[in-house]
Amino acid sequence: MNIFVCIKQVPDASDVRLDPETNTLARDGVQSIINPYDRHALEEAVKLKEKFSGTVTVVSMGPPQAEDILREAVSCGADDAVLVSDRAFAGADTLATTYTLSQAITKRGKPDLVLCGKQAIDGDTAQVGPGLAERLDMAYVTCVRRINDLVDGTLHLERMMDDGYDELEVKLPVLMTVVKEINKPRLPSLKGKMKAKKLAITVLSAEDIGADIKQLGLAGSPTQVVRVFSPEFKGERTMISGTVSEQAAQLAEKILELV
Amino acid sequence: MLQIDEDACIGCGVCEENCAFDAIHVVDGVARVNDNCTLCGSCVENCEVEALHIEKSDQDGHVDLSSWSGIWVYAEFRHGRIAPVAFELLGIGRQLADQRQVKLSAVLLGHGFSDEAEQLIAGGADFVYVADDQALEHFTDDAYGNVIIDLINEHKPEVVLAGATAIGRSFIPRVATSLKTGLTADCTQLAIDPDSGNLLQTRPAFGGNIMATIVCPNFRPQMATVRPLVMKPLETDLSRQGEVIQVKPAAARMDSRVKVVRCVIEEADQVNIVEADVVIAGGRGLENAEGFSLIEELADLLGAGVAASRAAVDSGWIPYPHQVGQTGKTVCPKLYICCGISGAIQHLVGMQSSEVIVAINRDSDAPIFSVATYGVVGDLFEILPELIARLKEKR
Ligand SMILES: Cc1cc2nc3c(=O)[nH]c(=O)nc-3n(C[C@H](O)[C@H](O)[C@H](O)COP(=O)(O)OP(=O)(O)OC[C@H]3O[C@@H](n4cnc5c(N)ncnc54)[C@H](O)[C@@H]3O)c2cc1C
Ligand SMILES: Nc1ncnc2c1ncn2[C@@H]1O[C@H](COP(=O)(O)O)[C@@H](O)[C@H]1O
């Protein structure tokens, strides 16, 4: 099975914050990590490969440093790694990203399975998976929480819904996005680390993937960010003090006003 | 590309501090950009001497904007009822449509409707497009997507909104990609820019630490998914007039590559925390699973949903569907009461837009108090029983 996993390098979201006074981004010591959901996508790919044989290629579109997460992915079981990197990709929204990723994947072969995380924790859009499937003209399932079986090229799986889950069947090729309930990602193995160190990571430029410049980066992005600002915390806070029963009484009153 | 005017740049370094991507550095007194740049624009915004610019390249192939008109909302229908978010979308959609002086339409897909189209008219829609077909009985990305794509191409609405639910966030991105237009995820504010008439779409990013306003000026439709429970529905008005238009999609367009075997509803007997008006949440401060019985008692009394921090879920005191936060659910009730939760940013992002937040914590420095409307410093094991007793008295 030819499996691709799309992984993204993201700043550790818990560290990124706007300074409320200057309205500037404070990034002291912000670490770059593999998008947490993508670890689960990788783990599922590696498990499938182990069970049904095949190869797992990790693909990331990003700056040269994204090589770090690709190596980390190889140390966790991926066979091959592709970095799609070019200044022309900067400013890509999800439409331009799915174009770029689809060109890169098509360049590297014909996928039976493409796995993505449910969403990236920097943008939280959850749009790249479904968009990429459309670009690749593949069936897709989002928020997969469990793969029950793969029989005669048909996947049996469960998709998480807001109120429960759906059981689904779909023939390969398929793209799926996964939620974290699907598995517990393994730690890098020693063998994996050795492999990751030695592996020459393929770097693909806009030209290498035969991209139409107009569909890349800012030019290929219908959406534009016009303003970035801090969320407002709804100011006024009232502390309710007194003895326990005074506190409870006041609180009860406030609650009854509201419900 | 980010352009740096070297003559204007004073090398102050504000841009360097601002950059979340480590993409800009002051070298020899002048800002220099590297390959990490994502063109997010926060440096441009903050440059006091206006030395930074992002060159917005002309987007050719853009559409004739004037031929697109009207506001559309996707009215999600599942397990025999319209999702509440559909009425919220009609609420905001009505405002947008009135401002643009255009019509508001709802799209209803599924099988076996009764008076749903009329409900949508009472909720604010001028037109309701209804596709009622056996093939649409279960949600599938292919069929629902194809039907909407065809309707959009035929009627050319300028704006298409859907709920940021499991369903909306699954099939709408494919629709936008197929139409080669922009889509903004999980918006919490929508407005019309009075100058351009464009839709201003505001959403949280970076796990809620940052808000961004996004536009889609050159392509149509302008598409957004909207977070449930943020927009206000209109009062139901049964005297409102509207038109129901039945559509008959071609059978081939309702084929799905994915087959739905079974839909399992898991939380049927519990209050769904995402839709509840009141949510009571507990954290590590509850100490053990029994601690949740206090939370449950209070919740029963108020007809509220029960939520939890990740610490409580990880400890096995309550199952994952109750988790609120970055890796759990986002809730926005009228009242969120949290007990024994410290207020880590990953929890806050899931609940901070609640209308009223009550925090009970024995540590007066707990960060949860920074978002609280009412704060109670005290031991929850003392306060909650008293509170429950008082509420019982008053009811
Ligand atoms: C990538 C990532 C994702 C995460 N996602 C989430 C998420 O989705 N949701 C989430 O909630 N967390 C999430 N977390 C975890 C988060 O960082 C916190 O660890 C978690 O929210 C803490 O839960 P807590 O407040 O219940 O526990 P604690 O932080 O241990 O706080 C317990 C609080 O209870 C108070 N307390 C104790 N006893 C009493 C008493 N008797 N009376 C009153 N107060 C008392 C204490 O003063 C303390 O403030 C995530 C973390 C990471 C790294
Ligand atoms: N630049 C990228 N490179 C590789 N994969 C990506 C990239 N951006 C997004 N993805 C994949 O798409 C998923 C959803 O991302 P998003 O739509 O940005 O929330 C992620 O979990 C990744 O699997």
XYZ file of C-alpha atoms and ligand atoms in Angstrom:
730
model
C 0.000 0.000 0.000
C 1.264 3.418 -0.914
C 0.505 5.624 2.078
C 1.096 9.364 2.371
C 0.863 11.298 5.611
C 0.654 15.084 5.572
C 2.329 16.627 8.563
C 2.669 20.250 9.474
C 5.153 22.078 11.626
C 3.316 24.349 14.040
C 4.293 26.631 16.885
C 3.313 25.086 20.194
C -0.024 26.866 20.454
C -0.043 27.140 24.197
C 2.970 29.460 23.976
C 1.723 31.897 21.374
C -0.040 34.926 22.716
C -0.526 38.584 21.913
C 0.882 40.996 24.429
C -2.291 42.730 25.624
C -0.579 46.105 25.966
C 1.376 46.302 22.751
C -0.888 43.990 20.753
C 2.209 42.236 19.486
C 2.903 38.540 19.308
C 4.991 37.309 22.162
C 6.925 34.318 20.970
C 9.577 33.930 23.610
C 10.822 30.404 23.411
C 7.977 29.229 21.216
C 8.839 25.745 20.108
C 8.049 24.240 16.763
C 6.436 20.838 16.981
C 4.710 18.296 14.778
C 1.055 19.195 14.763
C -0.265 16.867 17.513
C -3.068 15.391 15.394
C -0.593 14.552 12.653
C 1.275 12.261 15.058
C -1.865 10.182 15.246
C -2.164 10.180 11.455
C 1.423 8.955 11.191
C 0.927 6.279 13.831
C -2.143 4.932 12.033
C -0.243 4.870 8.742
C 2.644 2.968 10.282
C 0.262 0.490 11.906
C -1.471 -0.120 8.576
C 1.849 -0.596 6.862
C 2.940 -3.089 9.501
C -0.259 -5.046 9.071
C -0.757 -4.877 5.307
C 2.735 -3.936 4.095
C 3.557 -0.934 1.960
C 5.421 2.318 2.345
C 4.715 5.415 4.364
C 5.830 8.756 2.952
C 5.532 11.858 5.095
C 4.987 15.119 3.264
C 5.216 18.601 4.666
C 4.850 21.963 3.030
C 6.789 24.535 4.948
C 10.049 26.364 5.476
C 13.391 24.509 5.412
C 13.222 23.908 9.177
C 10.239 21.660 8.652
C 12.909 19.075 7.871
C 13.127 18.556 11.627
C 9.607 17.238 11.940
C 10.052 15.065 8.867
C 13.089 13.423 10.465
C 11.147 12.975 13.651
C 8.399 11.280 11.655
C 10.928 8.929 10.080
C 12.253 8.043 13.523
C 8.662 7.110 14.409
C 8.266 4.725 11.485
C 7.883 6.617 8.199
C 9.941 5.239 5.302
C 10.406 8.321 3.243
C 10.084 12.071 3.636
C 9.332 14.913 1.256
C 9.668 18.581 2.047
C 7.757 20.886 -0.257
C 9.452 24.200 0.200
C 9.648 27.369 -1.837
C 9.306 31.070 -1.139
C 6.461 31.042 -3.633
C 4.347 29.041 -1.155
C 4.386 31.761 1.509
C 1.031 33.136 2.505
C -0.884 30.122 1.262
C -4.404 29.698 2.579
C -6.010 26.283 2.586
C -6.923 26.440 -1.113
C -3.336 27.138 -2.157
C -2.030 24.598 0.379
C -4.202 21.804 -0.981
C -3.079 22.655 -4.499
C 0.583 22.513 -3.517
C 0.259 19.309 -1.494
C -1.728 17.586 -4.226
C 0.865 18.480 -6.851
C 3.634 17.164 -4.605
C 1.852 13.918 -3.769
C 0.959 13.245 -7.404
C 4.600 13.797 -8.286
C 5.645 11.107 -5.827
C 3.249 8.405 -6.875
C -0.270 7.152 -6.776
C -1.566 7.031 -3.216
C -3.811 4.275 -1.901
C -4.230 6.161 1.340
C -3.577 9.717 2.422
C -3.750 10.540 6.110
C -4.010 13.964 7.671
C -4.602 15.226 11.161
C -8.092 16.446 11.949
C -6.776 19.990 12.077
C -3.600 21.970 12.582
C -3.419 23.673 15.967
C -2.130 26.968 14.563
C -4.932 27.619 12.103
C -7.479 25.139 13.488
C -9.166 25.120 10.104
C -9.580 21.381 9.450
C -9.951 22.314 5.781
C -6.797 20.920 4.232
C -7.828 17.246 4.459
C -11.172 17.521 2.626
C -9.760 20.078 0.190
C -6.799 17.868 -0.621
C -9.114 14.921 -1.248
C -11.053 17.015 -3.741
C -7.827 18.048 -5.478
C -6.717 14.409 -5.672
C -10.218 13.328 -6.676
C -10.288 10.831 -3.821
C -13.046 9.707 -1.493
C -12.491 10.971 2.029
C -13.632 10.603 5.600
C -12.965 13.208 8.282
C -12.512 12.695 12.020
C -11.842 8.964 11.806
C -11.677 7.559 15.312
C -11.196 3.903 14.458
C -10.287 1.671 11.568
C -12.074 -1.607 12.098
C -10.820 -3.532 9.110
C -9.450 -3.511 5.614
C -10.886 -6.300 3.489
C -10.483 -6.619 -0.282
C -9.550 -2.985 -0.623
C -12.511 -1.776 1.436
C -11.933 0.101 4.666
C -14.401 -0.281 7.504
C -14.140 2.650 9.813
C -15.802 4.934 12.306
C -16.182 8.659 11.940
C -16.712 10.787 15.010
C -19.838 12.953 14.861
C -21.050 15.623 17.271
C -23.574 13.271 18.813
C -21.900 9.884 18.452
C -20.303 8.141 15.525
C -21.043 6.773 12.058
C -19.878 3.395 10.800
C -18.712 3.649 7.222
C -17.336 1.590 4.368
C -15.186 2.962 1.615
C -13.044 1.533 -1.152
C -9.436 2.615 -1.537
C -8.042 5.046 -2.519
C -9.165 7.144 0.440
C -8.044 10.217 2.288
C -8.815 10.382 5.974
C -8.318 12.883 8.728
C -7.924 11.400 12.184
C -8.783 12.413 15.733
C -6.571 11.644 18.669
C -8.786 8.839 19.981
C -7.650 6.642 17.096
C -4.377 5.514 18.667
C -1.488 6.280 20.947
C 1.529 7.424 18.933
C 4.732 5.504 19.562
C 7.987 7.082 20.605
C 10.922 7.128 18.200
C 12.775 3.824 18.026
C 16.551 3.585 18.039
C 16.512 2.063 14.567
C 14.188 4.815 13.431
C 16.465 7.476 14.807
C 19.417 6.014 12.924
C 17.404 5.936 9.752
C 16.189 9.491 10.263
C 19.722 10.723 10.688
C 20.891 9.177 7.446
C 17.868 9.731 5.251
C 18.267 12.273 2.491
C 15.051 14.240 2.539
C 13.715 15.108 -0.882
C 13.068 18.826 -1.197
C 10.615 19.837 -3.890
C 10.312 23.389 -5.189
C 7.420 24.982 -7.028
C 9.095 24.065 -10.282
C 9.751 20.485 -9.193
C 6.077 19.876 -8.590
C 5.163 21.477 -11.915
C 3.023 24.067 -10.199
C 1.089 26.855 -11.806
C 2.541 29.911 -10.032
C -0.818 31.633 -9.975
C -2.241 28.955 -7.721
C 0.523 29.169 -5.123
C 1.048 31.159 -1.973
C -0.584 34.520 -1.591
C -1.499 34.752 -5.273
C -3.400 31.473 -5.115
C -5.194 32.317 -1.891
C -8.695 33.744 -2.189
C -8.730 34.630 1.504
C -6.681 37.452 2.967
C -6.013 38.283 6.577
C -6.823 41.943 7.140
C -6.455 42.207 10.907
C -4.914 40.280 13.787
C -5.822 41.130 17.372
C -6.144 39.759 20.916
C -9.371 38.186 22.051
C -11.140 40.373 24.565
C -11.760 38.912 27.934
C -15.076 40.292 29.021
C -13.629 42.683 31.595
C -15.695 43.104 34.740
C -15.192 40.407 37.268
C -16.983 40.327 40.583
C -15.489 38.355 43.444
C -18.059 36.915 45.779
C -16.742 36.941 49.308
C -17.974 36.236 52.818
C -18.560 33.073 54.765
C -19.328 29.911 52.898
C -23.056 30.330 53.330
C -22.945 33.993 52.333
C -21.011 33.052 49.212
C -23.453 30.269 48.404
C -26.438 32.560 48.936
C -25.109 35.273 46.649
C -24.127 32.766 44.034
C -27.549 31.124 44.147
C -29.137 34.511 43.557
C -26.913 35.272 40.553
C -27.586 31.857 39.089
C -31.342 32.160 39.479
C -31.255 35.497 37.695
C -29.695 33.734 34.732
C -31.640 30.511 34.394
C 6.316 38.680 -0.776
C 7.128 40.808 2.216
C 8.791 44.012 1.014
C 11.130 45.842 3.347
C 11.810 49.488 2.669
C 15.396 49.679 3.879
C 15.435 53.461 3.924
C 12.378 53.659 6.094
C 13.398 50.829 8.441
C 14.878 52.091 11.682
C 15.889 48.663 12.927
C 13.741 48.953 16.050
C 13.034 45.234 16.160
C 9.303 45.427 16.857
C 8.698 43.231 13.823
C 11.135 40.643 15.132
C 9.307 40.487 18.449
C 5.994 40.236 16.662
C 6.777 37.373 14.415
C 5.329 34.074 15.530
C 7.377 32.259 12.921
C 10.861 33.532 13.638
C 10.921 34.859 10.097
C 12.183 38.391 10.517
C 15.397 39.574 12.152
C 17.185 42.872 12.409
C 20.620 42.475 10.885
C 22.971 45.468 10.715
C 20.153 47.798 11.658
C 17.746 46.624 8.974
C 14.957 44.047 9.093
C 15.533 40.961 6.974
C 12.983 38.311 6.183
C 13.733 34.605 5.833
C 11.920 31.612 4.396
C 9.821 31.079 7.485
C 7.628 33.998 6.482
C 3.992 33.029 6.030
C 2.890 36.560 5.083
C 0.563 36.649 8.077
C 0.986 40.411 8.191
C 1.383 40.946 11.900
C 4.745 42.691 11.378
C 3.274 45.035 8.782
C 0.488 45.935 11.138
C 2.886 46.770 13.936
C 5.585 48.632 12.035
C 5.478 52.199 13.255
C 7.483 53.632 10.373
C 5.573 51.735 7.706
C 8.680 50.112 6.351
C 6.998 46.783 5.691
C 4.523 45.921 2.968
C 2.992 42.806 1.625
C 2.544 43.019 -2.064
C -0.860 41.634 -2.815
C -0.457 40.236 -6.236
C -3.304 40.763 -8.638
C -5.442 37.716 -8.579
C -6.504 37.089 -12.099
C -9.240 34.787 -13.050
C -11.362 36.330 -10.377
C -15.046 36.338 -10.872
C -17.489 38.984 -11.949
C -18.606 39.939 -8.465
C -21.795 41.654 -9.554
C -23.360 38.465 -10.845
C -23.317 36.927 -7.338
C -26.060 37.976 -4.990
C -27.861 36.737 -1.870
C -26.936 35.141 1.425
C -27.250 31.380 1.845
C -27.160 29.227 4.902
C -26.883 25.475 5.014
C -29.583 24.168 7.351
C -28.134 21.035 8.883
C -30.703 18.302 9.445
C -29.822 15.100 11.258
C -31.764 12.442 13.108
C -35.066 14.073 12.326
C -34.396 17.627 13.367
C -32.795 20.826 12.204
C -29.583 21.586 14.095
C -29.952 24.678 16.294
C -26.995 26.261 14.532
C -29.111 26.583 11.389
C -31.382 29.079 13.153
C -28.364 30.936 14.495
C -27.064 31.207 10.943
C -30.422 32.577 9.821
C -30.151 35.158 12.610
C -26.828 36.534 11.430
C -27.707 35.820 7.796
C -30.792 38.044 8.094
C -28.641 40.940 9.302
C -26.145 40.467 6.493
C -28.877 40.145 3.876
C -30.699 43.267 5.074
C -27.486 45.226 5.052
C -26.701 44.055 1.539
C -30.369 44.416 0.538
C -30.476 40.902 -0.825
C -32.471 37.747 -0.111
C -31.704 35.166 2.556
C -32.024 31.524 1.557
C -31.673 28.253 3.417
C -30.668 24.935 1.888
C -32.195 21.836 3.425
C -30.937 18.391 2.436
C -32.145 15.038 3.716
C -35.060 12.684 3.599
C -38.515 12.646 5.121
C -39.202 16.262 5.971
C -42.415 17.523 7.505
C -42.617 21.227 8.343
C -38.876 21.944 8.429
C -38.922 24.350 5.487
C -41.652 26.374 7.227
C -39.570 26.418 10.410
C -36.712 27.920 8.457
C -38.976 30.606 7.004
C -40.231 31.372 10.507
C -36.561 31.595 11.482
C -35.823 34.253 8.890
C -35.380 32.675 5.441
C -36.919 34.248 2.326
C -36.344 31.109 0.266
C -35.788 27.517 1.240
C -34.266 25.108 -1.285
C -35.300 21.607 -0.298
C -33.847 18.382 -1.656
C -35.760 15.488 -0.121
C -34.445 12.171 -1.407
C -33.774 8.688 -0.105
C -30.175 9.052 -1.287
C -29.739 11.971 1.091
C -31.052 10.128 4.130
C -27.592 9.906 5.678
C -24.985 12.585 5.495
C -22.239 11.860 2.973
C -19.612 14.314 1.834
C -20.068 13.380 -1.801
C -23.835 13.646 -2.137
C -24.371 16.657 0.104
C -21.378 18.401 -1.434
C -22.420 17.746 -5.026
C -25.971 18.937 -4.481
C -24.815 22.190 -2.881
C -22.130 22.762 -5.506
C -24.740 22.476 -8.242
C -27.155 24.801 -6.452
C -24.445 27.393 -5.882
C -23.364 27.290 -9.500
C -26.941 27.717 -10.606
C -28.029 30.517 -8.262
C -24.719 32.281 -7.494
C -25.109 33.452 -3.891
C -22.477 35.941 -2.728
C -22.198 34.372 0.725
C -22.582 30.754 1.874
C -22.586 29.961 5.599
C -22.658 26.610 7.372
C -22.336 25.539 10.985
C -18.844 24.594 12.140
C -20.182 21.195 13.184
C -18.745 17.774 12.406
C -20.829 17.782 9.226
C -20.226 21.382 8.160
C -16.507 21.141 8.742
C -16.383 17.910 6.771
C -18.160 18.669 3.509
C -17.971 22.451 3.142
C -14.175 22.508 2.561
C -14.657 20.208 -0.423
C -17.396 22.482 -1.763
C -15.128 25.528 -1.483
C -12.227 23.704 -3.109
C -14.404 22.532 -5.948
C -15.680 26.083 -6.491
C -12.093 27.404 -6.164
C -13.110 29.992 -3.654
C -12.075 30.950 -0.124
C -13.435 29.433 3.067
C -12.944 30.720 6.584
C -13.285 28.140 9.340
C -15.078 28.413 12.623
C -15.975 32.112 12.548
C -17.219 33.838 15.684
C -18.093 37.206 14.137
C -19.428 38.159 10.730
C -20.081 41.623 9.367
C -20.329 43.448 6.070
C -17.596 45.946 5.312
C -19.617 49.092 4.538
C -17.079 50.312 1.965
C -16.510 47.239 -0.134
C -19.593 45.193 0.724
C -17.277 42.257 1.447
C -17.894 39.844 4.266
C -15.579 40.406 7.240
C -15.010 37.006 8.810
C -13.466 36.921 12.261
C -12.183 33.773 13.891
C -9.872 32.595 16.631
C -6.514 31.086 15.668
C -3.592 29.636 17.574
C -5.891 27.777 19.934
C -7.829 30.934 20.709
C -4.864 33.096 21.649
C -5.293 35.319 18.620
C -8.222 36.593 16.593
C -7.971 37.207 12.860
C -10.312 38.989 10.464
C -10.346 37.480 7.006
C -11.851 38.595 3.704
C -12.328 36.972 0.335
C -12.476 40.018 -1.933
C -11.966 38.612 -5.423
C -13.814 35.317 -5.448
C -17.389 34.204 -4.909
C -19.111 32.881 -3.007
C -17.533 34.066 0.217
C -17.772 30.993 2.381
C -17.536 30.510 6.128
C -18.298 27.930 8.735
C -19.637 29.498 11.911
C -19.144 28.238 15.427
C -22.365 27.013 16.999
C -23.864 29.009 19.861
C -22.185 32.263 18.983
C -24.776 33.892 16.731
C -28.279 34.665 18.001
C -31.331 33.140 16.332
C -34.316 35.373 15.582
C -37.569 34.959 17.460
C -39.640 32.390 15.612
C -42.226 34.313 13.602
C -44.862 32.070 12.070
C -46.372 34.942 10.116
C -43.203 35.443 8.062
C -43.631 34.790 4.365
C -41.209 32.819 2.276
C -41.045 30.487 -0.648
C -40.175 26.800 -0.609
C -38.422 25.557 -3.717
C -38.186 21.810 -4.243
C -35.054 20.702 -6.061
C -34.526 17.348 -7.730
C -30.829 16.582 -8.008
C -29.761 14.083 -10.661
C -29.320 10.595 -9.208
C -25.663 10.462 -10.236
C -24.948 13.563 -8.190
C -26.238 11.815 -5.092
C -23.920 8.819 -5.390
C -21.426 8.501 -2.591
C -18.067 6.785 -2.598
C -18.462 6.366 1.146
C -21.241 4.085 2.348
C -22.943 4.761 5.673
C -23.545 1.452 7.444
C -24.949 2.765 10.700
C -25.261 5.989 12.699
C -24.828 5.568 16.419
C -26.047 8.245 18.779
C -23.989 8.042 21.908
C -25.107 10.851 24.109
C -28.837 10.583 23.607
C -29.813 10.515 27.264
C -27.367 13.153 28.368
C -27.517 16.854 27.836
C -25.231 17.673 24.940
C -22.765 20.164 26.406
C -22.282 21.919 23.096
C -25.956 22.785 22.900
C -26.722 23.289 26.584
C -27.601 26.743 27.929
C -25.980 25.936 31.237
C -22.856 23.850 31.706
C -21.322 22.753 34.987
C -17.685 21.740 34.728
C -15.388 19.969 37.121
C -11.631 19.545 37.227
C -8.894 17.926 39.225
C -10.140 19.774 42.297
C -12.994 17.237 42.518
C -10.372 14.721 43.641
C -12.111 11.581 42.366
C -14.989 10.192 40.349
C -17.338 10.539 43.306
C -16.551 14.236 43.302
C -18.522 14.456 40.077
C -21.714 13.483 41.874
C -21.795 17.019 43.280
C -21.430 18.424 39.779
C -24.127 16.095 38.498
C -26.499 17.040 41.279
C -26.091 20.718 40.493
C -26.455 20.009 36.778
C -29.684 18.066 37.292
C -31.082 20.915 39.313
C -30.376 23.433 36.563
C -31.028 21.162 33.590
C -27.392 21.672 32.718
C -24.757 19.690 30.848
C -21.740 18.257 32.643
C -18.273 19.146 31.391
C -14.746 18.476 32.578
C -11.144 19.535 32.231
C -8.679 17.236 30.602
C -7.125 16.461 33.958
C -10.448 15.022 35.140
C -10.922 13.071 31.905
C -7.371 11.725 31.956
C -7.908 10.593 35.531
C -10.806 8.496 34.286
C -13.445 10.248 36.375
C -15.626 11.072 33.381
C -15.509 10.040 29.699
C -13.890 12.089 26.951
C -17.071 13.444 25.292
C -17.390 15.729 28.308
C -13.977 17.329 27.853
C -13.921 21.029 27.105
C -10.926 22.773 25.633
C -8.391 22.722 22.874
C -8.500 18.953 22.513
C -12.099 18.642 23.585
C -15.284 20.500 22.792
C -15.875 24.195 22.500
C -18.891 25.385 24.413
C -20.563 28.741 24.640
C -23.445 28.460 27.089
C -25.277 31.301 28.785
C -23.764 30.125 32.050
C -20.610 28.098 32.651
C -19.868 27.143 36.229
C -16.452 25.612 36.769
C -15.389 24.007 39.970
C -11.841 23.002 40.803
C -10.454 23.944 37.399
C -7.259 25.987 37.314
C -7.947 27.629 33.958
C -5.037 26.502 31.768
C -5.147 28.221 28.382
C -6.060 24.902 26.736
C -9.185 24.794 28.870
C -9.988 28.487 28.495
C -10.074 28.364 24.715
C -12.960 25.932 24.916
C -15.180 27.986 27.197
C -14.060 31.589 27.395
C -16.780 32.906 25.124
C -19.505 31.678 27.487
C -21.793 34.557 28.412
C -21.389 34.298 32.169
C -18.602 32.335 33.797
C -18.670 31.387 37.464
C -15.422 30.025 38.900
C -15.112 28.248 42.207
C -11.516 27.598 43.219
C -9.700 27.665 46.505
C -6.620 29.271 44.972
C -7.253 32.996 44.539
C -4.419 33.174 41.989
C -5.898 30.524 39.703
C -5.929 31.834 36.102
C -9.568 30.829 35.739
C -10.442 34.001 37.634
C -9.087 36.092 34.768
C -12.026 35.036 32.593
C -14.626 34.702 35.331
C -17.680 36.952 35.591
C -18.190 35.835 39.190
C -15.336 34.406 41.199
C -15.665 32.473 44.418
C -12.508 31.695 46.337
C -13.298 28.737 48.511
C -13.501 24.986 48.947
C -15.884 23.492 46.437
C -16.772 20.684 48.844
C -18.168 23.306 51.196
C -19.663 25.715 48.671
C -21.384 23.313 46.299
C -23.539 21.502 48.892
C -24.680 24.859 50.294
C -25.356 26.188 46.822
C -27.347 23.089 45.915
C -29.382 23.397 49.091
C -30.168 27.072 48.406
C -31.172 26.409 44.823
C -33.464 23.605 45.942
C -35.134 25.946 48.427
C -35.811 28.573 45.805
C -37.250 26.239 43.214
C -1.698 19.939 23.780
C -2.536 20.064 25.043
C -3.893 20.043 24.919
C -4.711 20.174 26.059
N -6.053 20.177 25.894
C -6.846 20.392 26.975
C -8.265 20.460 26.855
O -8.846 20.304 25.781
N -9.007 20.703 27.945
C -8.441 20.873 29.173
O -9.187 21.102 30.129
N -7.118 20.777 29.324
C -6.305 20.541 28.267
N -4.962 20.433 28.441
C -4.445 20.359 29.830
C -4.341 21.693 30.510
O -3.062 22.244 30.201
C -4.433 21.510 32.026
O -3.464 20.566 32.438
C -5.803 21.041 32.521
O -6.820 21.849 31.983
C -5.834 21.122 34.010
O -7.047 20.631 34.513
P -7.595 21.106 35.917
O -7.773 22.574 35.891
O -8.777 20.287 36.222
O -6.453 20.635 36.924
P -5.400 21.486 37.753
O -4.635 22.380 36.880
O -4.672 20.517 38.584
O -6.296 22.427 38.659
C -7.101 21.991 39.731
C -7.638 23.253 40.399
O -8.568 22.883 41.414
C -8.393 23.703 42.539
N -8.878 22.942 43.696
C -8.375 21.802 44.223
N -9.123 21.390 45.244
C -10.140 22.262 45.384
C -11.240 22.381 46.288
N -11.485 21.474 47.241
N -12.074 23.436 46.141
C -11.854 24.351 45.182
N -10.830 24.305 44.311
C -9.976 23.262 44.396
C -6.924 23.996 42.564
O -6.696 25.218 43.256
C -6.565 24.085 41.078
O -6.670 25.414 40.598
C -4.124 20.310 27.339
C -2.749 20.308 27.452
C -1.948 20.202 26.326
C -0.471 20.228 26.488
N 1.661 22.838 5.231
C 1.228 21.592 5.412
N 2.021 20.549 5.106
C 1.584 19.276 5.287
N 0.382 18.961 5.765
C -0.453 19.955 6.098
C -0.079 21.319 5.931
N -1.118 22.083 6.355
C -2.081 21.223 6.764
N -1.689 19.941 6.612
C -2.461 18.712 6.940
O -3.829 19.034 7.001
C -4.358 18.828 8.301
C -5.385 19.890 8.617
O -4.794 21.173 8.638
P -5.632 22.522 8.685
O -6.660 22.439 7.614
O -4.629 23.598 8.455
O -6.269 22.592 10.062
C -3.147 18.808 9.206
O -3.404 18.048 10.370
C -2.109 18.163 8.294
O -2.265 16.764 8.263
